[in-house]
Coordinates of C-alpha atoms and ligand atoms in Angstrom, one line a residue:
X1 CA -15.1 -87.3 -34.3
X2 CA -17.9 -84.8 -35.9
X3 CA -15.9 -81.9 -36.8
X4 CA -17.5 -77.9 -36.1
X5 CA -15.3 -75.6 -38.9
X6 CA -14.7 -72.4 -37.5
X7 CA -17.4 -70.2 -39.3
X8 CA -20.0 -72.9 -37.8
X9 CA -18.6 -72.0 -34.3
X10 CA -18.8 -68.4 -35.0
X11 CA -22.3 -68.4 -36.4
X12 CA -23.4 -70.2 -33.1
X13 CA -21.7 -67.9 -30.9
X14 CA -22.4 -64.8 -32.7
X15 CA -26.4 -65.5 -32.2
X16 CA -25.5 -65.9 -28.2
X17 CA -22.4 -63.9 -26.8
X18 CA -21.6 -60.6 -27.3
X19 CA -18.2 -59.4 -28.2
X20 CA -15.4 -59.6 -25.8
X21 CA -14.9 -56.7 -23.7
X22 CA -11.1 -56.8 -22.3
X23 CA -12.2 -54.2 -19.6
X24 CA -14.7 -56.3 -18.1
X25 CA -13.5 -58.9 -15.6
X26 CA -14.8 -62.2 -15.0
X27 CA -15.8 -63.4 -11.7
X28 CA -13.2 -65.1 -9.7
X29 CA -14.4 -68.7 -8.9
X30 CA -17.7 -67.6 -7.8
X31 CA -16.9 -64.8 -5.8
X32 CA -19.5 -61.8 -5.3
X33 CA -22.8 -63.3 -6.7
X34 CA -23.5 -65.2 -9.8
X35 CA -25.6 -65.3 -12.5
X36 CA -26.8 -68.8 -13.1
X37 CA -29.2 -67.4 -16.2
X38 CA -26.3 -65.8 -18.5
X39 CA -24.5 -69.2 -18.4
X40 CA -27.9 -71.7 -18.9
X41 CA -28.6 -69.4 -21.9
X42 CA -25.0 -70.0 -23.7
X43 CA -25.4 -73.8 -22.6
X44 CA -29.0 -74.3 -24.0
X45 CA -28.1 -72.4 -27.6
X46 CA -25.0 -74.7 -27.8
X47 CA -26.7 -77.8 -26.4
X48 CA -26.5 -80.4 -29.4
X49 CA -23.8 -78.9 -31.1
X50 CA -21.0 -80.3 -28.9
X51 CA -19.4 -77.2 -28.1
X52 CA -19.8 -77.1 -24.4
X53 CA -18.5 -80.4 -24.2
X54 CA -16.3 -81.5 -27.2
X55 CA -14.7 -84.7 -25.6
X56 CA -18.1 -86.2 -24.7
X57 CA -19.1 -88.9 -26.8
X58 CA -21.6 -88.2 -29.5
X59 CA -24.5 -89.7 -28.2
X60 CA -24.2 -87.8 -25.6
X61 CA -24.3 -84.2 -27.3
X62 CA -20.3 -83.9 -27.3
X63 CA -18.4 -84.4 -30.8
X64 CA -15.7 -86.9 -29.7
X65 CA -13.2 -84.7 -30.0
X66 CA -9.6 -85.1 -28.9
X67 CA -7.6 -82.6 -26.8
X68 CA -6.3 -80.5 -29.7
X69 CA -9.9 -80.4 -31.1
X70 CA -11.2 -79.2 -27.9
X71 CA -8.4 -76.4 -27.6
X72 CA -9.0 -75.5 -31.0
X73 CA -13.0 -75.0 -30.0
X74 CA -12.0 -73.3 -26.8
X75 CA -10.0 -70.7 -28.5
X76 CA -12.7 -69.8 -30.7
X77 CA -14.7 -68.6 -27.4
X78 CA -11.8 -66.2 -26.8
X79 CA -13.5 -63.0 -28.9
X80 CA -16.6 -63.0 -27.0
X81 CA -17.9 -62.2 -23.5
X82 CA -18.1 -65.2 -22.2
X83 CA -20.7 -65.6 -19.2
X84 CA -19.7 -67.2 -15.8
X85 CA -19.1 -71.0 -16.1
X86 CA -18.3 -71.5 -12.2
X87 CA -21.5 -72.5 -11.3
X88 CA -21.5 -75.3 -13.8
X89 CA -18.0 -76.8 -14.0
X90 CA -18.7 -79.5 -11.3
X91 CA -21.4 -81.2 -13.5
X92 CA -19.7 -79.9 -16.9
X93 CA -16.1 -81.0 -16.0
X94 CA -16.0 -83.6 -12.9
X95 CA -19.3 -85.4 -12.7
X96 CA -20.5 -85.8 -16.3
X97 CA -16.6 -87.4 -17.3
X98 CA -17.0 -89.8 -14.0
X99 CA -20.5 -90.6 -14.9
X100 CA -19.1 -91.5 -18.4
X101 CA -16.4 -93.8 -17.2
X102 CA -18.4 -95.3 -13.9
X103 CA -22.4 -94.7 -14.9
X104 CA -24.8 -97.2 -16.1
X105 CA -26.2 -96.6 -19.5
X106 CA -29.6 -95.4 -17.8
X107 CA -27.4 -92.7 -15.6
X108 CA -25.7 -91.6 -18.4
X109 CA -28.7 -90.7 -20.3
X110 CA -30.5 -88.8 -17.1
X111 CA -27.9 -86.9 -16.3
X112 CA -25.5 -86.1 -19.0
X113 CA -27.8 -84.2 -21.6
X114 CA -29.2 -81.8 -18.8
X115 CA -25.6 -81.2 -17.4
X116 CA -24.7 -80.3 -20.8
X117 CA -27.5 -77.9 -21.8
X118 CA -27.2 -76.3 -18.1
X119 CA -30.8 -77.4 -17.0
X120 CA -29.1 -78.9 -13.7
X121 CA -26.2 -78.2 -11.6
X122 CA -24.0 -80.4 -9.5
X123 CA -22.0 -79.9 -6.4
X124 CA -19.7 -82.0 -5.3
X125 CA -20.0 -83.1 -1.5
X126 CA -16.8 -85.1 -0.5
X127 CA -15.5 -83.1 2.3
X128 CA -16.9 -83.3 5.7
X129 CA -15.4 -82.2 9.1
X130 CA -13.3 -84.8 9.6
X131 CA -12.6 -85.9 6.0
X132 CA -10.7 -83.1 3.9
X133 CA -7.1 -84.4 3.3
X134 CA -7.9 -87.7 4.5
X135 CA -11.1 -88.3 2.4
X136 CA -11.1 -91.8 3.0
X137 CA -12.4 -91.3 6.5
X138 CA -16.0 -89.9 5.6
X139 CA -18.4 -90.5 8.3
X140 CA -21.6 -89.7 6.4
X141 CA -23.7 -93.2 6.6
X142 CA -25.4 -95.0 3.8
X143 CA -27.8 -97.7 4.9
X144 CA -30.1 -99.5 2.9
X145 CA -33.7 -99.0 3.8
X146 CA -36.5 -101.7 3.7
X147 CA -37.6 -101.2 -0.1
X148 CA -33.4 -101.7 -0.9
X149 CA -33.1 -98.1 -1.2
X150 CA -30.6 -96.0 0.7
X151 CA -31.2 -93.3 3.7
X152 CA -28.0 -90.9 3.8
X153 CA -27.1 -89.5 7.0
X154 CA -24.1 -87.1 7.8
X155 CA -22.6 -84.0 7.6
X156 CA -20.5 -82.5 4.3
X157 CA -18.8 -79.1 4.5
X158 CA -17.2 -76.9 2.2
X159 CA -19.5 -77.7 -0.5
X160 CA -19.4 -75.2 -2.9
X161 CA -22.3 -74.5 -5.4
X162 CA -24.3 -76.2 -2.7
X163 CA -26.4 -73.1 -2.3
X164 CA -28.0 -73.5 -5.7
X165 CA -27.1 -77.0 -6.8
X166 CA -29.8 -79.6 -8.0
X167 CA -27.5 -82.7 -7.4
X168 CA -24.7 -83.3 -5.3
X169 CA -22.5 -86.4 -5.9
X170 CA -21.9 -87.4 -2.3
X171 CA -19.3 -90.1 -1.3
X172 CA -20.9 -92.2 1.8
X173 CA -20.0 -94.9 3.9
X174 CA -22.0 -98.0 3.4
X175 CA -19.9 -100.6 5.2
X176 CA -17.8 -99.1 8.4
X177 CA -16.5 -102.8 9.4
X178 CA -14.0 -102.5 6.5
X179 CA -10.8 -101.0 5.9
X180 CA -11.8 -97.2 5.1
X181 CA -10.9 -97.5 1.5
X182 CA -13.3 -100.3 0.8
X183 CA -16.6 -99.2 2.8
X184 CA -17.8 -96.2 0.9
X185 CA -20.1 -96.1 -2.2
X186 CA -20.8 -92.9 -4.0
X187 CA -24.1 -91.5 -4.7
X188 CA -26.1 -88.9 -6.6
X189 CA -28.6 -86.4 -3.9
X190 CA -31.7 -85.0 -5.4
X191 CA -30.8 -81.4 -3.0
X192 CA -34.6 -81.0 -2.4
X193 CA -35.1 -84.2 -1.2
X194 CA -36.2 -84.0 2.1
X195 CA -33.7 -84.2 4.9
X196 CA -31.2 -82.1 2.8
X197 CA -30.4 -78.9 4.8
X198 CA -27.9 -76.5 3.3
X199 CA -26.5 -73.8 5.1
X200 CA -24.5 -71.1 3.3
X201 CA -20.9 -70.1 4.3
X202 CA -19.5 -66.6 3.4
X203 CA -15.6 -66.9 2.3
X204 CA -13.9 -63.8 3.0
X205 CA -13.7 -63.3 -1.1
X206 CA -17.7 -63.0 -0.6
X207 CA -18.6 -66.7 -2.5
X208 CA -21.6 -67.8 -0.5
X209 CA -22.3 -70.6 -2.7
X210 CA -20.2 -72.4 0.0
X211 CA -21.9 -74.4 2.1
X212 CA -22.3 -76.9 4.8
X213 CA -24.8 -79.7 3.9
X214 CA -26.4 -81.5 6.9
X215 CA -28.2 -84.8 5.6
X216 CA -30.6 -86.2 8.0
X217 CA -32.3 -89.4 6.9
X218 CA -31.8 -88.3 3.3
X219 CA -33.9 -91.4 0.8
X220 CA -31.9 -92.2 -2.2
X221 CA -33.2 -94.7 -4.8
X222 CA -30.2 -97.3 -5.5
X223 CA -31.0 -96.6 -9.0
X224 CA -28.9 -92.6 -7.9
X225 CA -26.0 -95.3 -6.8
X226 CA -22.7 -94.5 -9.0
X227 CA -20.6 -97.5 -9.4
X228 CA -20.4 -100.6 -7.6
X229 CA -21.6 -100.9 -3.4
X230 CA -18.2 -100.5 -1.8
X231 CA -16.4 -99.0 -5.2
X232 CA -17.1 -95.5 -4.3
X233 CA -13.0 -94.9 -3.6
X234 CA -12.7 -95.8 -7.3
X235 CA -15.3 -93.3 -8.6
X236 CA -14.0 -90.4 -6.3
X237 CA -10.3 -91.0 -7.3
X238 CA -11.8 -90.7 -11.1
X239 CA -13.6 -87.3 -10.5
X240 CA -10.7 -86.1 -8.2
X241 CA -8.3 -86.4 -10.9
X242 CA -10.5 -84.8 -13.5
X243 CA -10.7 -82.1 -11.1
X244 CA -7.0 -81.4 -10.7
X245 CA -6.1 -82.0 -14.2
X246 CA -9.1 -79.3 -15.1
X247 CA -7.3 -76.8 -12.2
X248 CA -5.4 -74.6 -14.0
X249 CA -8.2 -71.8 -15.5
X250 CA -6.0 -69.9 -17.9
X251 CA -7.7 -69.8 -21.3
X252 CA -5.5 -71.4 -24.2
X253 CA -4.3 -68.8 -26.2
X254 CA -6.3 -68.1 -29.3
X255 CA -5.3 -67.2 -32.8
X256 CA -6.9 -63.7 -32.2
X257 CA -6.0 -63.4 -28.6
X258 CA -3.5 -60.9 -27.5
X259 CA -0.1 -61.9 -27.1
X260 CA 0.4 -60.5 -23.3
X261 CA -1.8 -61.6 -20.5
X262 CA -4.1 -59.3 -19.0
X263 CA -2.3 -59.3 -16.2
X264 CA 0.8 -58.2 -17.9
X265 CA -1.2 -55.0 -19.8
X266 CA -2.1 -54.3 -16.6
X267 CA 1.1 -54.2 -15.2
X268 CA 2.6 -52.5 -18.1
X269 CA -0.1 -49.5 -18.3
X270 CA 0.6 -49.1 -14.8
X271 CA 3.9 -48.0 -15.4
X272 CA 5.2 -50.8 -12.7
X273 CA 7.4 -52.4 -15.6
X274 CA 9.8 -49.7 -15.0
X275 CA 10.7 -50.9 -11.9
X276 CA 13.3 -53.5 -12.1
X277 CA 12.6 -55.7 -9.9
X278 CA 9.3 -56.2 -10.6
X279 CA 9.9 -56.4 -14.3
X280 CA 11.9 -59.3 -13.4
X281 CA 9.4 -60.8 -11.5
X282 CA 6.8 -60.1 -14.1
X283 CA 8.9 -61.8 -17.1
X284 CA 9.7 -65.0 -14.7
X285 CA 6.0 -65.3 -14.0
X286 CA 5.4 -65.4 -17.7
X287 CA 7.7 -67.9 -18.5
X288 CA 6.2 -69.7 -15.3
X289 CA 2.7 -69.3 -17.3
X290 CA 4.0 -70.4 -20.4
X291 CA 5.5 -73.9 -18.8
X292 CA 2.3 -74.5 -17.0
X293 CA 0.5 -74.4 -20.2
X294 CA 2.7 -77.4 -21.9
X295 CA 1.9 -78.9 -18.5
X296 CA -2.2 -78.2 -19.0
X297 CA -1.8 -79.4 -22.8
X298 CA -0.7 -82.9 -21.6
X299 CA -3.7 -83.2 -18.7
X300 CA -6.0 -82.3 -21.3
X301 CA -4.8 -84.9 -23.6
X302 CA -5.1 -87.6 -20.7
X303 CA -8.1 -85.8 -19.9
X304 CA -9.7 -86.2 -23.2
X305 CA -9.0 -89.9 -23.5
X306 CA -10.8 -90.3 -20.3
X307 CA -7.4 -91.0 -18.3
X308 CA -6.3 -87.9 -16.3
X309 CA -3.6 -89.2 -13.8
X310 CA -1.4 -88.1 -11.3
X311 CA -0.3 -85.3 -13.3
X312 CA -3.2 -83.5 -12.8
X313 CA -1.4 -82.7 -9.1
X314 CA 1.7 -80.9 -10.6
X315 CA -0.8 -78.9 -12.8
X316 CA -2.9 -77.8 -9.4
X317 CA 0.1 -77.2 -7.6
X318 CA 1.6 -74.6 -10.2
X319 CA -1.7 -73.5 -11.3
X320 CA -2.0 -72.4 -7.6
X321 CA 1.1 -71.0 -7.4
X322 CA 0.8 -69.4 -10.3
X323 CA -2.4 -67.7 -9.1
X324 CA -1.1 -66.9 -6.1
X325 CA 2.3 -64.9 -7.6
X326 CA 0.4 -63.2 -10.1
X327 CA -1.8 -61.9 -7.6
X328 CA 0.9 -61.4 -5.0
X329 CA 2.8 -59.1 -7.7
X330 CA -0.4 -57.1 -9.1
X331 CA -0.9 -56.1 -5.4
X332 CA 2.8 -54.9 -4.8
X333 CA 2.3 -52.7 -7.6
X334 CA -0.3 -51.3 -6.5
X335 CA 0.9 -50.6 -3.1
X336 CA -1.9 -49.9 0.0
X337 CA -4.4 -49.1 -3.1
X338 CA -4.6 -52.8 -3.3
X339 CA -6.6 -53.1 -0.2
X340 CA -9.4 -50.9 -1.9
X341 CA -12.4 -53.5 -2.3
X342 CA -13.1 -51.2 -5.6
X343 CA -10.2 -52.9 -7.1
X344 CA -11.2 -55.7 -9.2
X345 CA -8.1 -57.7 -8.2
X346 CA -8.9 -57.6 -4.5
X347 CA -11.3 -60.3 -5.0
X348 CA -8.7 -62.2 -6.2
X349 CA -6.1 -61.2 -3.2
X350 CA -9.1 -62.7 -1.0
X351 CA -9.3 -65.7 -3.2
X352 CA -5.8 -66.8 -3.7
X353 CA -5.0 -68.6 -0.1
X354 CA -7.7 -70.6 -1.2
X355 CA -6.1 -71.9 -4.1
X356 CA -3.6 -73.8 -2.4
X357 CA -6.4 -76.1 -0.3
X358 CA -9.5 -76.0 -2.8
X359 CA -9.5 -79.4 -4.5
X360 CA -6.8 -81.0 -2.3
X361 CA -4.1 -79.1 -0.3
X362 CA -0.7 -78.9 -1.9
X363 CA 0.9 -80.8 0.4
X364 CA -1.4 -83.7 -0.8
X365 CA -0.6 -83.0 -4.3
X366 CA 2.8 -83.1 -3.5
X367 CA 2.1 -86.6 -1.9
X368 CA 0.7 -87.7 -4.7
X369 CA 3.6 -86.5 -7.3
X370 CA 6.0 -88.0 -4.6
X371 CA 4.8 -91.5 -4.7
X372 CA 2.6 -92.2 -8.1
X373 CA 5.1 -90.1 -10.2
X374 CA 8.7 -90.0 -8.8
X375 CA 8.2 -93.7 -6.7
X376 CA 8.7 -92.2 -3.9
X377 CA 8.6 -94.3 -0.6
X378 CA 4.6 -94.2 0.5
X379 CA 3.6 -92.1 3.6
X380 CA 3.2 -94.7 6.7
X381 CA -0.6 -95.5 6.6
X382 CA -1.3 -97.5 10.0
X383 CA -5.1 -97.5 9.3
X384 CA -4.9 -98.9 6.1
X385 CA -5.6 -102.5 7.1
X386 CA -7.9 -101.8 9.8
X387 CA -11.6 -101.7 9.9
X388 CA -12.9 -98.0 9.6
X389 CA -15.2 -98.1 13.2
X390 CA -11.2 -99.3 14.6
X391 CA -9.6 -97.0 13.2
X392 CA -11.9 -94.2 14.1
X393 CA -12.1 -95.0 17.3
X394 CA -8.0 -94.5 17.7
X395 CA -7.5 -98.2 18.7
X396 CA -4.6 -98.5 16.3
X397 CA -1.1 -99.9 17.7
X398 CA 0.8 -99.3 14.7
X399 CA 2.9 -102.4 13.5
X400 CA 6.9 -102.5 12.6
Ligands
LIG501 C1 -12.6 -72.5 -1.4 C2 -12.7 -74.7 -0.9 C3 -13.8 -74.6 -2.0 C4 -14.2 -76.1 -1.3 N1 -14.9 -76.7 -2.4 C5 -15.1 -77.9 -2.0 C6 -16.3 -78.5 -2.4 O1 -16.8 -77.8 -3.7 N2 -16.5 -80.0 -2.0 C7 -15.7 -80.6 -1.3 O2 -16.2 -81.8 -1.3 N3 -14.9 -79.7 -0.4 C8 -14.3 -78.7 -0.8 N4 -13.8 -77.8 -0.4 C9 -12.5 -78.8 0.9 C10 -11.1 -78.9 0.6 O3 -11.1 -80.3 -0.4 C11 -10.4 -79.5 1.6 O4 -10.4 -78.1 2.7 C12 -9.4 -79.8 1.5 O5 -9.4 -80.7 0.8 C13 -8.6 -79.7 2.8 O6 -9.3 -80.6 4.1 P1 -9.1 -79.7 5.4 O7 -9.7 -78.5 5.0 O8 -10.0 -80.6 5.9 O9 -7.5 -79.7 6.3 P2 -6.8 -80.5 6.7 O10 -6.9 -81.8 5.9 O11 -7.2 -81.1 8.0 O12 -5.3 -80.1 6.6 C14 -4.7 -79.2 7.4 C15 -3.5 -79.1 6.6 O13 -2.7 -80.2 6.8 C16 -1.9 -80.7 5.7 N5 -2.2 -82.2 5.9 C17 -3.2 -83.1 6.0 N6 -2.8 -84.3 5.9 C18 -1.3 -84.3 5.3 C19 -0.3 -85.3 4.7 N7 -0.9 -86.9 4.8 N8 0.8 -84.5 4.3 C20 0.9 -83.3 4.6 N9 0.3 -82.4 4.6 C21 -1.3 -82.6 5.5 C22 -2.9 -79.9 5.0 O14 -1.7 -79.8 3.4 C23 -3.2 -78.6 5.5 O15 -2.5 -77.7 5.2 C24 -13.2 -76.8 -0.5 C25 -12.6 -75.9 0.2 C26 -12.2 -74.5 -0.2 C27 -10.8 -73.6 0.7

């Protein structure tokens, strides 16, 4: 592991970031516009130092750091005004580690440096109109072209960041005649390729990078296939595990960070904590967040070791619940004023419902926890062993 001292990190960050201004709020998950350039400037400035991707191997611009070291480095950012890193998140946190696990050496060379330096932005093209919770039902078809390359046709939906992404990691069906989990393959789709039609959808919180993506005979070279043909589900599970275990976005406490989180300071400053009911709820939430923080550390350790597991589902559920409780508490403390769009927390209020849906719904995370952690009986899956084409026609007779 290559170490960066505190002083070295501060020297690097002093050169590119201004001091943190506690009164300025970061954007909420892409809501209300995006500034790609500020994030790019930061990533370009630290590229090659490993600061943005500390757990990646040294040969791909990381530091080979473990979770504790990555936390130390992240905490050193606390005193700076960080740009909005939401646009880069899929590449840095989900696709990068997935390429490290499943990509060829050529693919790792081709994409990892461009992700780490912010040059190329990725989006995640998994969900479809009939494949959300039942993701293995994807109907985007990838067929072989005459030269052995691939041609993709289908529709993706709810694709965050598609409006500005350079690449989409795309789950597609390469063999419709085998059971659904076995007939999929993962591809990297160039978002500027002919046949890619991105149609932005506006969420109620103002995020308009979220899109439908129509794919019509999109050419994809075989060298952009990630993993073996028919192994797309395995690659998807790796990416989803990284997504879920990254779900808690609360920053790790830094040595120079204030003890109280900003939401609690906001409540205290507003005088709302004089109300004993709100005060009790606030203290419960503060303790809940501390417990989540420990869960986050466990997930980060597994992630840094390249082995994110079902624990990420627990983090995802609790992270969403905590976000919603916090927003609800702040809104109730504020009363009718919380509906004013000039209150910065209003964006959080409008984002809160999506927290239990994006990245897989709470119900699906609870299923994962039930089956993979608690060992409870699995859900009945009547279509597990029948060809996808048969299951899709609904021609299954449940066996007893
Ligand atoms: C803000 C936002 C951003 C998103 N970004 C992306 C993205 O970038 N890329 C991407 O690919 N997708 C993205 N998604 C899609 C997201 O992953 C899906 O919306 C989610 O997986 C749920 O799928 P669905 O909407 O089709 O709902 P459905 O699967 O139709 O579910 C409907 C309801 O049924 C419940 N349900 C379904 N199956 C079960 C079951 N087996 N057991 C119990 N309950 C069940 C669900 O929990 C839910 O309450 C995003 C979604 C949102 C809201």
